[in-house]
Coordinates of C-alpha atoms and ligand atoms in Angstrom, one line a residue:
Chain A
M1 CA 101.5 84.6 77.4
R2 CA 102.9 86.8 80.3
I3 CA 100.9 86.5 83.5
I4 CA 101.0 87.9 87.0
G5 CA 99.2 85.8 89.6
F6 CA 98.5 86.2 93.2
D7 CA 96.4 84.8 96.0
T8 CA 95.7 86.0 99.5
A9 CA 92.9 83.6 100.5
T10 CA 95.2 81.5 102.6
D11 CA 97.4 82.7 105.4
D12 CA 100.2 83.1 102.8
T13 CA 100.5 85.9 100.4
V14 CA 101.7 84.2 97.0
V15 CA 102.7 86.2 94.0
A16 CA 104.4 84.9 90.8
A17 CA 105.1 86.1 87.2
L18 CA 105.0 83.6 84.4
D19 CA 106.5 84.2 80.9
G20 CA 105.3 81.4 78.8
D21 CA 106.4 78.3 80.8
R22 CA 109.2 80.2 82.5
V23 CA 108.8 81.3 86.1
A24 CA 110.1 84.8 86.0
F25 CA 109.2 85.6 89.7
E26 CA 107.9 83.7 92.6
F27 CA 107.1 85.1 96.1
R28 CA 105.6 83.8 99.4
G29 CA 105.0 85.9 102.4
S30 CA 104.0 84.3 105.7
A31 CA 103.0 85.8 109.0
G32 CA 104.8 84.3 112.1
D33 CA 102.9 81.8 114.1
G34 CA 99.9 83.4 115.8
Q35 CA 100.4 86.7 114.0
R36 CA 97.7 88.4 111.7
P37 CA 98.4 87.6 108.1
T38 CA 100.6 90.2 106.3
H39 CA 98.6 90.3 103.0
S40 CA 98.0 94.0 103.1
A41 CA 101.6 94.8 103.5
D42 CA 103.2 92.1 101.4
L43 CA 101.0 92.0 98.3
V44 CA 101.4 95.1 96.4
P45 CA 105.3 95.3 96.6
A46 CA 105.5 91.7 95.3
I47 CA 103.1 92.6 92.5
E48 CA 105.4 95.4 91.5
E49 CA 108.3 93.1 91.7
A50 CA 106.5 90.6 89.4
A51 CA 105.8 93.3 86.8
A52 CA 109.4 94.4 86.9
A53 CA 110.5 90.8 86.3
L54 CA 108.4 90.7 83.1
G55 CA 109.9 93.9 81.9
G56 CA 107.3 96.3 83.2
W57 CA 103.4 96.6 83.2
G58 CA 103.5 97.2 79.4
E59 CA 104.5 93.5 79.0
V60 CA 101.8 92.0 81.2
D61 CA 99.0 90.3 79.4
R62 CA 97.0 88.9 82.3
L63 CA 96.4 89.4 86.0
A64 CA 95.3 86.2 87.7
V65 CA 93.8 86.6 91.1
G66 CA 92.9 83.8 93.6
V67 CA 89.3 84.4 94.6
G68 CA 88.8 81.9 97.4
P69 CA 87.5 80.0 99.0
G70 CA 89.6 81.0 102.0
T71 CA 89.7 83.8 104.7
F72 CA 87.1 86.4 103.8
T73 CA 89.3 89.5 104.6
G74 CA 92.3 87.9 102.9
L75 CA 90.6 87.1 99.7
R76 CA 89.1 90.5 99.5
I77 CA 92.5 92.2 99.8
G78 CA 93.6 90.2 96.6
I79 CA 90.5 90.9 94.6
A80 CA 90.3 94.6 95.8
T81 CA 93.9 95.1 94.6
A82 CA 93.3 93.5 91.2
Q83 CA 90.3 95.7 90.8
G84 CA 92.3 98.8 91.8
I85 CA 94.9 98.0 89.2
R86 CA 92.2 97.5 86.6
L87 CA 90.7 100.8 87.5
S88 CA 94.1 102.5 86.9
S89 CA 94.8 100.9 83.6
P90 CA 92.9 98.3 81.5
V91 CA 94.1 94.8 82.0
D92 CA 92.5 91.4 81.6
I93 CA 91.8 89.8 85.0
V94 CA 91.3 86.0 85.3
P95 CA 89.6 84.9 88.6
V96 CA 91.0 81.5 89.8
C97 CA 89.5 79.4 92.3
T98 CA 92.1 79.1 95.1
L99 CA 91.4 75.3 95.3
V100 CA 92.2 74.7 91.7
A101 CA 95.5 76.6 92.1
L102 CA 96.3 74.6 95.2
A103 CA 95.5 71.4 93.2
L104 CA 98.0 72.5 90.5
S105 CA 100.5 73.3 93.2
L106 CA 100.6 69.8 94.6
D107 CA 103.4 67.3 93.8
A108 CA 100.8 64.4 93.3
P109 CA 101.1 61.3 91.2
A110 CA 100.3 62.1 87.5
D111 CA 97.0 60.2 87.3
A112 CA 95.8 60.7 90.9
V113 CA 92.6 62.6 91.7
R114 CA 93.8 65.7 93.6
V115 CA 91.9 67.0 96.7
P116 CA 93.1 70.3 97.7
V117 CA 92.0 71.1 101.3
L118 CA 92.0 74.4 103.0
D119 CA 91.4 75.1 106.7
A120 CA 88.0 76.9 106.9
R121 CA 88.3 77.5 110.6
R122 CA 85.6 76.5 113.0
G123 CA 86.6 72.8 112.7
E124 CA 85.7 72.9 109.0
V125 CA 87.5 72.5 105.7
F126 CA 87.1 73.9 102.2
L127 CA 87.7 71.1 99.7
A128 CA 87.2 70.1 96.0
A129 CA 88.7 67.4 93.6
Y130 CA 90.4 67.8 90.2
D131 CA 92.3 65.8 87.8
G132 CA 95.9 66.5 86.9
S133 CA 94.9 69.1 84.4
G134 CA 92.6 71.0 86.7
R135 CA 89.3 69.6 85.6
E136 CA 86.8 69.9 88.3
L137 CA 85.5 66.5 89.6
F138 CA 84.0 67.4 92.9
E139 CA 82.8 71.0 93.4
P140 CA 84.2 73.4 96.0
S141 CA 82.5 72.6 99.3
V142 CA 82.6 73.6 103.0
G143 CA 81.9 71.3 105.8
G144 CA 83.2 69.0 108.5
P145 CA 86.5 67.1 107.6
A146 CA 85.2 63.6 108.5
D147 CA 82.0 64.1 106.4
L148 CA 83.8 65.7 103.3
F149 CA 86.8 63.4 103.4
G150 CA 84.5 60.3 103.6
R151 CA 82.6 61.5 100.5
V152 CA 85.6 62.1 98.5
A153 CA 87.2 58.7 99.6
S154 CA 84.0 56.9 98.3
A155 CA 83.7 58.8 95.1
F156 CA 87.3 58.3 93.8
S157 CA 89.9 55.7 94.0
D158 CA 93.1 56.6 95.7
P159 CA 92.5 60.4 95.8
F160 CA 95.5 62.5 96.8
A161 CA 94.7 65.1 99.4
A162 CA 97.0 68.0 100.5
G163 CA 96.9 71.6 101.6
P164 CA 96.9 73.6 104.9
G165 CA 93.6 71.9 105.8
A166 CA 95.0 68.4 105.1
L167 CA 97.9 69.2 107.5
R168 CA 95.5 70.5 110.1
F169 CA 93.1 67.6 109.9
R170 CA 95.6 64.8 109.1
S171 CA 94.1 62.3 111.5
D172 CA 90.6 62.6 109.9
L173 CA 92.3 62.2 106.5
E174 CA 94.0 59.0 107.5
Q175 CA 90.8 57.7 109.1
A176 CA 89.0 58.3 105.8
G177 CA 91.8 56.4 104.1
L178 CA 92.9 59.2 101.8
D179 CA 96.5 59.4 100.5
T180 CA 98.4 62.4 101.7
P181 CA 102.1 63.6 101.7
G182 CA 104.1 63.9 104.9
P183 CA 103.6 66.7 107.4
Q184 CA 106.2 69.0 105.9
P185 CA 104.4 72.3 105.1
E186 CA 106.3 72.6 101.7
S187 CA 104.2 69.7 100.4
H188 CA 101.1 71.4 101.3
R189 CA 101.6 74.9 99.9
L190 CA 99.8 77.0 97.4
S191 CA 102.2 78.5 94.7
G192 CA 101.7 81.8 92.9
S193 CA 102.9 80.1 89.6
A194 CA 100.1 77.6 89.9
I195 CA 97.7 80.6 89.9
C196 CA 99.3 81.7 86.7
R197 CA 99.2 78.3 85.1
A198 CA 95.4 77.9 86.0
A199 CA 94.7 81.3 84.4
R200 CA 96.2 80.5 81.0
T201 CA 93.0 78.4 80.1
L202 CA 90.3 80.2 82.2
P203 CA 88.0 83.0 80.9
V204 CA 88.7 86.7 81.6
A205 CA 86.3 88.5 83.8
P206 CA 83.9 91.1 82.3
T207 CA 85.8 94.4 82.5
K208 CA 83.3 96.6 84.1
E209 CA 82.0 94.1 86.6
P210 CA 83.1 93.4 90.1
I211 CA 85.2 90.2 90.4
E212 CA 83.3 87.6 92.3
P213 CA 84.7 85.9 95.3
I214 CA 84.0 82.4 96.3
Y215 CA 82.9 82.6 99.8
L216 CA 80.9 79.3 100.2
R217 CA 79.8 80.6 103.5
A218 CA 77.1 83.3 104.2
P219 CA 78.0 85.9 106.8
D220 CA 77.0 84.8 110.3
A221 CA 74.4 87.5 110.7
E222 CA 72.6 86.2 107.6
R223 CA 72.6 82.6 109.1
W224 CA 71.3 83.8 112.4
I225 CA 68.5 85.8 110.8
D226 CA 67.6 82.9 108.6
R227 CA 67.1 80.8 111.7
R228 CA 64.7 83.1 113.3
P229 CA 61.1 81.9 113.5
G230 CA 59.1 83.3 110.4
A231 CA 62.3 84.0 108.5
G232 CA 63.1 82.8 105.1
S233 CA 61.0 85.0 102.8
Chain B
M1 CA 105.2 121.9 95.7
T2 CA 104.2 122.8 99.3
E3 CA 101.4 120.5 100.5
S4 CA 100.6 121.9 103.9
G5 CA 100.3 125.6 103.4
P6 CA 97.3 127.6 104.3
T7 CA 95.7 126.9 100.9
G8 CA 96.6 123.2 100.9
F9 CA 97.1 121.1 97.8
G10 CA 95.5 122.6 94.7
G11 CA 95.7 119.6 92.4
T12 CA 93.2 116.9 91.7
T13 CA 92.7 114.1 94.3
L14 CA 90.7 110.8 93.9
A15 CA 89.5 109.7 97.3
I16 CA 88.1 106.5 98.5
E17 CA 86.3 105.8 101.9
T18 CA 85.1 102.4 103.1
S19 CA 85.4 102.6 106.9
C20 CA 81.9 101.6 107.9
D21 CA 78.9 100.9 105.7
D22 CA 79.0 103.6 102.9
T23 CA 81.2 102.9 99.9
C24 CA 82.3 106.3 98.7
A25 CA 84.6 107.9 96.1
A26 CA 85.1 111.4 95.3
V27 CA 87.1 113.7 93.1
V28 CA 88.3 117.1 94.6
R29 CA 90.3 119.8 93.1
G30 CA 91.7 121.9 95.8
R31 CA 88.6 123.0 97.8
R32 CA 86.3 122.3 95.0
I33 CA 84.2 119.1 94.9
L34 CA 84.0 117.7 91.4
S35 CA 82.2 114.6 92.4
N36 CA 81.1 113.0 95.6
V37 CA 79.6 109.5 95.2
I38 CA 78.1 107.7 98.1
S39 CA 76.6 104.3 97.8
S40 CA 74.8 103.6 101.0
Q41 CA 74.5 99.9 101.8
R42 CA 70.8 99.2 102.4
A43 CA 71.8 95.6 103.2
H44 CA 72.1 96.3 106.8
E45 CA 68.5 97.4 107.6
R46 CA 67.2 93.9 108.2
F47 CA 70.0 93.2 110.7
G48 CA 69.2 96.2 112.8
G49 CA 72.8 97.4 112.6
V50 CA 75.9 97.4 110.5
V51 CA 77.3 93.9 110.1
P52 CA 81.0 94.1 109.4
E53 CA 81.2 91.0 107.0
V54 CA 78.2 92.2 105.1
A55 CA 79.7 95.7 104.8
S56 CA 83.1 94.3 103.6
R57 CA 81.3 92.1 101.0
K58 CA 79.3 95.1 99.7
H59 CA 82.4 97.3 99.6
L60 CA 84.1 94.8 97.3
E61 CA 81.2 94.9 95.0
L62 CA 80.8 98.6 94.9
A63 CA 84.3 100.0 95.0
G64 CA 84.9 99.8 91.4
P65 CA 81.6 101.1 90.2
V66 CA 81.8 103.9 92.8
V67 CA 85.3 105.0 91.6
D68 CA 84.1 104.8 88.0
A69 CA 81.1 107.0 88.8
A70 CA 83.1 109.5 90.7
L71 CA 85.4 109.9 87.6
A72 CA 82.4 110.1 85.2
E73 CA 80.7 112.7 87.2
A74 CA 83.8 114.8 87.5
E75 CA 84.2 114.4 83.7
L76 CA 87.7 113.3 84.2
T77 CA 89.7 110.3 83.3
I78 CA 92.2 108.6 85.6
D79 CA 95.0 110.2 83.6
E80 CA 94.0 113.6 85.1
I81 CA 94.3 112.4 88.6
D82 CA 97.3 113.8 90.6
R83 CA 97.1 111.6 93.7
V84 CA 94.9 109.2 95.5
A85 CA 93.7 109.6 99.2
V86 CA 92.1 106.8 101.1
T87 CA 90.8 106.3 104.7
A88 CA 93.3 104.3 106.6
G89 CA 91.3 104.2 109.9
P90 CA 89.8 104.2 112.3
G91 CA 87.0 102.0 111.2
L92 CA 85.9 98.3 110.6
I93 CA 89.2 96.7 109.6
G94 CA 87.8 94.3 106.9
A95 CA 85.9 97.3 105.4
L96 CA 89.0 99.6 105.5
L97 CA 91.1 97.0 103.8
V98 CA 88.9 96.8 100.7
G99 CA 89.2 100.5 100.2
L100 CA 93.0 100.7 101.0
S101 CA 93.8 97.7 98.7
T102 CA 91.7 99.3 95.9
A103 CA 93.5 102.6 96.4
K104 CA 97.0 100.9 96.6
G105 CA 96.4 98.9 93.5
L106 CA 95.1 102.1 91.7
A107 CA 97.8 104.4 92.8
S108 CA 100.7 102.0 92.4
R109 CA 99.9 101.0 88.9
R110 CA 100.4 104.6 87.9
E111 CA 103.0 105.4 90.6
L112 CA 100.8 108.2 92.0
P113 CA 101.4 109.5 95.5
L114 CA 99.1 107.9 98.1
L115 CA 97.5 109.7 101.1
P116 CA 96.4 107.4 103.7
T117 CA 94.0 109.6 105.7
D118 CA 92.4 109.7 109.2
H119 CA 88.5 109.4 109.0
L120 CA 87.9 111.7 111.9
Q121 CA 90.2 114.3 110.4
G122 CA 87.9 113.9 107.3
H123 CA 84.9 114.8 109.2
V124 CA 86.6 117.9 110.3
A125 CA 88.0 118.7 106.9
A126 CA 84.6 118.6 105.3
N127 CA 84.3 122.1 106.4
F128 CA 87.3 123.3 104.4
L129 CA 85.5 122.6 101.2
E130 CA 83.7 125.1 99.1
P131 CA 81.2 126.7 99.0
E132 CA 81.9 129.1 102.0
P133 CA 84.7 127.1 103.5
L134 CA 85.5 127.4 107.1
D135 CA 89.1 127.8 108.1
P136 CA 90.5 127.2 111.5
P137 CA 90.2 128.0 114.4
F138 CA 86.8 126.5 115.1
I139 CA 85.2 123.8 117.2
C140 CA 83.7 120.8 115.4
L141 CA 81.1 118.6 117.0
V142 CA 81.3 115.1 115.2
A143 CA 78.5 112.8 116.1
S144 CA 77.4 109.6 114.3
G145 CA 76.7 106.0 114.8
G146 CA 80.5 105.4 115.2
H147 CA 81.9 108.4 116.8
T148 CA 81.1 111.3 119.1
L149 CA 83.8 113.9 119.8
L150 CA 84.5 117.5 120.2
A151 CA 87.4 118.5 118.0
G152 CA 89.3 121.7 118.7
V153 CA 90.6 122.7 115.2
T154 CA 93.5 125.2 115.2
D155 CA 95.1 124.2 111.8
H156 CA 94.2 122.4 108.7
S157 CA 96.3 119.3 109.2
G158 CA 95.1 118.1 112.7
F159 CA 92.8 118.7 115.6
E160 CA 92.8 118.3 119.4
V161 CA 90.2 116.0 120.9
L162 CA 88.6 118.1 123.6
G163 CA 86.1 115.4 124.5
E164 CA 84.7 112.1 123.4
T165 CA 82.3 109.5 124.3
L166 CA 83.3 107.0 127.1
D167 CA 80.7 104.4 125.9
D168 CA 78.1 104.6 123.1
A169 CA 78.3 107.0 120.2
A170 CA 75.4 109.5 120.1
G171 CA 74.1 108.0 116.9
E172 CA 74.4 104.5 118.5
A173 CA 72.3 105.7 121.4
I174 CA 69.7 107.1 119.0
D175 CA 69.6 103.8 117.0
K176 CA 69.1 101.8 120.2
G177 CA 66.4 104.0 121.5
A178 CA 64.6 103.9 118.1
R179 CA 64.8 100.1 118.2
M180 CA 63.3 100.0 121.6
L181 CA 60.5 102.1 120.4
G182 CA 59.9 99.6 117.6
L183 CA 61.5 101.8 114.8
G184 CA 63.8 100.4 112.1
F185 CA 67.5 100.9 111.4
P186 CA 69.0 103.4 111.1
G187 CA 66.9 105.1 113.7
G188 CA 67.7 108.7 113.5
P189 CA 65.2 110.0 110.9
A190 CA 62.4 107.7 112.2
L191 CA 63.0 108.8 115.8
Q192 CA 63.0 112.5 114.8
K193 CA 59.8 112.1 112.9
L194 CA 58.1 110.3 115.8
A195 CA 59.4 112.9 118.3
E196 CA 57.6 115.7 116.2
D197 CA 54.3 114.5 117.7
G198 CA 55.6 114.2 121.2
D199 CA 56.3 116.4 124.2
P200 CA 60.1 116.4 125.1
D201 CA 59.1 117.3 128.7
A202 CA 56.7 114.3 129.2
F203 CA 59.4 112.3 130.5
D204 CA 62.6 113.1 132.4
F205 CA 65.7 111.4 131.0
P206 CA 69.2 111.9 132.4
V207 CA 71.5 114.1 130.5
G208 CA 74.7 112.0 131.0
M209 CA 77.3 113.3 133.5
S210 CA 75.7 116.7 133.5
N211 CA 77.3 117.6 136.8
G212 CA 80.9 116.9 136.1
P213 CA 83.2 119.6 134.7
G214 CA 84.6 117.4 131.8
L215 CA 84.0 117.5 128.1
D216 CA 83.5 113.8 127.6
F217 CA 80.1 112.2 126.6
S218 CA 78.3 109.2 128.0
F219 CA 75.2 107.8 126.6
S220 CA 74.8 104.4 128.3
G221 CA 72.9 105.7 131.3
L222 CA 70.4 107.3 129.1
K223 CA 69.9 104.1 127.1
T224 CA 69.4 102.2 130.5
A225 CA 66.9 104.7 131.6
L226 CA 64.8 104.1 128.5
V227 CA 64.9 100.4 129.1
Y228 CA 63.6 100.9 132.7
K229 CA 61.0 103.4 131.6
C230 CA 59.7 101.1 128.9
R231 CA 59.5 98.3 131.5
D232 CA 57.6 100.4 134.0
L233 CA 55.3 101.6 131.3
G234 CA 54.6 98.1 130.0
E235 CA 53.9 97.2 126.4
E236 CA 50.6 99.2 126.3
G237 CA 52.0 102.2 128.1
V238 CA 54.9 102.4 125.7
E239 CA 52.6 102.1 122.7
S240 CA 50.4 105.0 123.9
N241 CA 53.4 107.3 124.8
R242 CA 55.7 106.4 121.9
A243 CA 55.9 109.9 120.6
D244 CA 56.6 111.4 124.0
L245 CA 59.3 108.9 124.8
A246 CA 60.9 109.5 121.4
A247 CA 60.7 113.3 122.0
A248 CA 62.1 113.2 125.6
Y249 CA 64.9 110.7 124.7
Q250 CA 66.1 112.6 121.6
A251 CA 66.0 115.8 123.7
A252 CA 68.3 114.2 126.3
V253 CA 70.8 113.2 123.6
V254 CA 70.7 116.7 122.0
A255 CA 70.9 118.4 125.5
Q256 CA 74.1 116.5 126.3
L257 CA 75.7 117.4 123.0
V258 CA 74.9 121.0 123.3
D259 CA 76.0 121.1 126.9
R260 CA 79.4 119.8 126.1
L261 CA 79.8 122.1 123.2
E262 CA 78.8 125.0 125.4
R263 CA 81.3 124.0 128.1
A264 CA 84.0 123.6 125.4
L265 CA 83.3 127.1 124.1
A266 CA 83.6 128.6 127.5
V267 CA 87.2 127.4 128.0
G268 CA 88.7 128.5 124.7
Q269 CA 88.8 131.2 122.3
W270 CA 86.6 130.2 119.5
E271 CA 84.8 132.1 116.8
A272 CA 83.0 129.4 114.9
V273 CA 81.2 126.1 115.3
A274 CA 80.8 123.2 112.9
L275 CA 78.8 120.1 112.9
G276 CA 79.7 116.7 111.3
G277 CA 78.6 113.1 111.2
G278 CA 75.2 111.6 110.5
V279 CA 73.7 113.1 113.7
A280 CA 74.3 116.6 112.4
A281 CA 71.2 115.9 110.2
N282 CA 69.1 115.9 113.4
G283 CA 66.7 118.9 113.2
P284 CA 66.5 119.6 117.0
L285 CA 70.4 119.4 117.3
R286 CA 70.8 121.9 114.4
A287 CA 68.3 124.2 115.9
A288 CA 69.8 124.0 119.5
V289 CA 73.3 124.7 118.2
A290 CA 72.2 127.5 116.0
D291 CA 70.5 129.0 119.0
L292 CA 73.6 128.7 121.0
C293 CA 75.8 130.2 118.3
E294 CA 73.5 133.1 118.0
R295 CA 73.4 133.7 121.7
Q296 CA 77.3 133.7 121.7
G297 CA 77.8 135.6 118.4
L298 CA 79.6 132.7 116.8
R299 CA 79.5 131.8 113.2
L300 CA 77.8 128.4 112.7
K301 CA 79.0 126.2 109.7
L302 CA 76.6 123.5 108.5
V303 CA 77.9 121.5 105.6
P304 CA 75.3 119.8 103.3
M305 CA 74.1 116.5 104.4
A306 CA 76.3 114.6 101.8
L307 CA 79.4 115.9 103.6
C308 CA 78.2 115.4 107.2
T309 CA 77.6 111.5 106.8
D310 CA 80.6 109.4 105.7
N311 CA 81.9 110.5 102.2
A312 CA 85.1 110.6 100.3
A313 CA 85.2 114.3 99.5
M314 CA 86.0 114.9 103.1
I315 CA 89.0 112.5 102.9
A316 CA 90.2 114.3 99.9
A317 CA 89.8 117.6 101.7
A318 CA 91.8 116.3 104.7
S319 CA 94.5 114.9 102.4
N320 CA 95.1 118.4 100.9
W321 CA 96.9 119.4 104.1
S322 CA 99.0 116.2 104.6
E323 CA 102.3 115.0 103.3
P324 CA 101.7 112.4 100.5
L325 CA 103.6 109.1 100.5
P326 CA 105.4 108.9 97.2
W327 CA 105.5 105.6 95.3
P328 CA 106.9 103.1 96.2
E329 CA 107.0 104.2 99.9
Y330 CA 103.4 103.3 100.6
L331 CA 103.3 99.8 99.0
T332 CA 103.6 98.1 102.5
F333 CA 101.2 100.4 104.2
D334 CA 98.4 98.8 106.3
A335 CA 95.1 100.0 107.7
F336 CA 94.3 100.4 111.3
A337 CA 91.0 99.4 113.0
T338 CA 89.1 101.4 115.6
G339 CA 91.0 101.5 118.9
E340 CA 94.2 100.0 117.2
R341 CA 96.2 103.2 116.9
A342 CA 98.1 104.5 120.0
Ligands
LIG401 ZN1 82.3 108.9 110.1

């Protein structure tokens, strides 16, 4: 199977092309420190390169797109691009949870429970747990790092936590007693080929329906309105 | 193929517009609209205003169906589209990026040319479309919840900003006034309806900066005046004077718009006037501008409502007179938010 996979839910833009087990193309674009992410500028050129690496669009069997959780604007750029490509020419799209792909990107001990952690901003993390094959053990959640790390630590023995959120909340991780690689960013990064690998066994999205993002958080305005007296109907 | 001659591009353009809270797609051939699909997001009503994150989420859900509907209504397939136009800004950045990403994915997959288009140029270019297209020179007053400007249009590919708002947009002022009088969002139609039973002379509201010579607009003083008036009247006083307050407040907004338009007409050589933006739906504004044009012997162009409010046909129309970016030049193209562009 030939798959193009991409994700824009983290600060990085990752794109890859997989031909069977062979990685034909792998790209990562990152904004400089403190810069706005470059998803919109980086994504489509890299997708075109990925298609070329597989021998052209005619050779592409599937498009795998990371659907979050992550930054709202970022994940929408990836999903909208996938939808645009599908509007142009029919192609199977496989939505992939960004946390699964991150779990499959990690260099973890083979039998360890993998806990991918993303920085959810506002002092919170997105987190889930999977086994080595990507089977979900703890559903994608958002919350305070101390709370979520504590819950994962008590649910599994020796879970292995990594990702941009693990880097950011390293001290909370250590306090909860979770195993985590060193602070080098390379050990915590999402890879485009992991998106492709995850998509090999996941279902294809219905053709005429919008691809559903995994936001995990309601828009702020909705949360405020729900807190008003008499709200909730 | 000349793109910017007097007749513009004559081929078939698919356009996408997502700069605010309407998800829009259209197919336009030359000056003829083959379809113009607008999916208004009712989701914002309960918030009393447009919420950017809610708008972006809705755009992502609606973009695909809206493009499909635009093609279906035009009875065309994607194979028959020559190029893709999309609003690049100004607007809500998260909302714009949904439309731009959709358009880039769509155009790139077929190696079609892309036309990133200015939203305000779109409002001006709505007038270039059939039936009875209006060609430059003309003055276009664009007033909506997001923008208020006087555009001096001397050619198809651009306009000169003769005046613009220094604070609130006209539609924003109307929405805020409507809210103070207990009306829902968007406030325009409700305010106009309430005002029909009121006397516009019952209260005296300031017509912003009416003594200065400039062509710029200001609505914040008017809004403040209503706040004070409501405070002075008290809850019961407001309740028993709602229709008069609505009529007087609306009249002050309209008076300022018409006043600036009249000043702009006095300093240039113009033969026609056009209205654009959601506020162009306002009955008293239309009547006052029609009256002004009749007095001055000017042609008045009023496009249908679907071309006044945000729509994608106007984006296609604007793109007809701009240079397309060929594939793959546009692949790295990014959107710009309101106020971001120099
Ligand atoms: Zn507009």
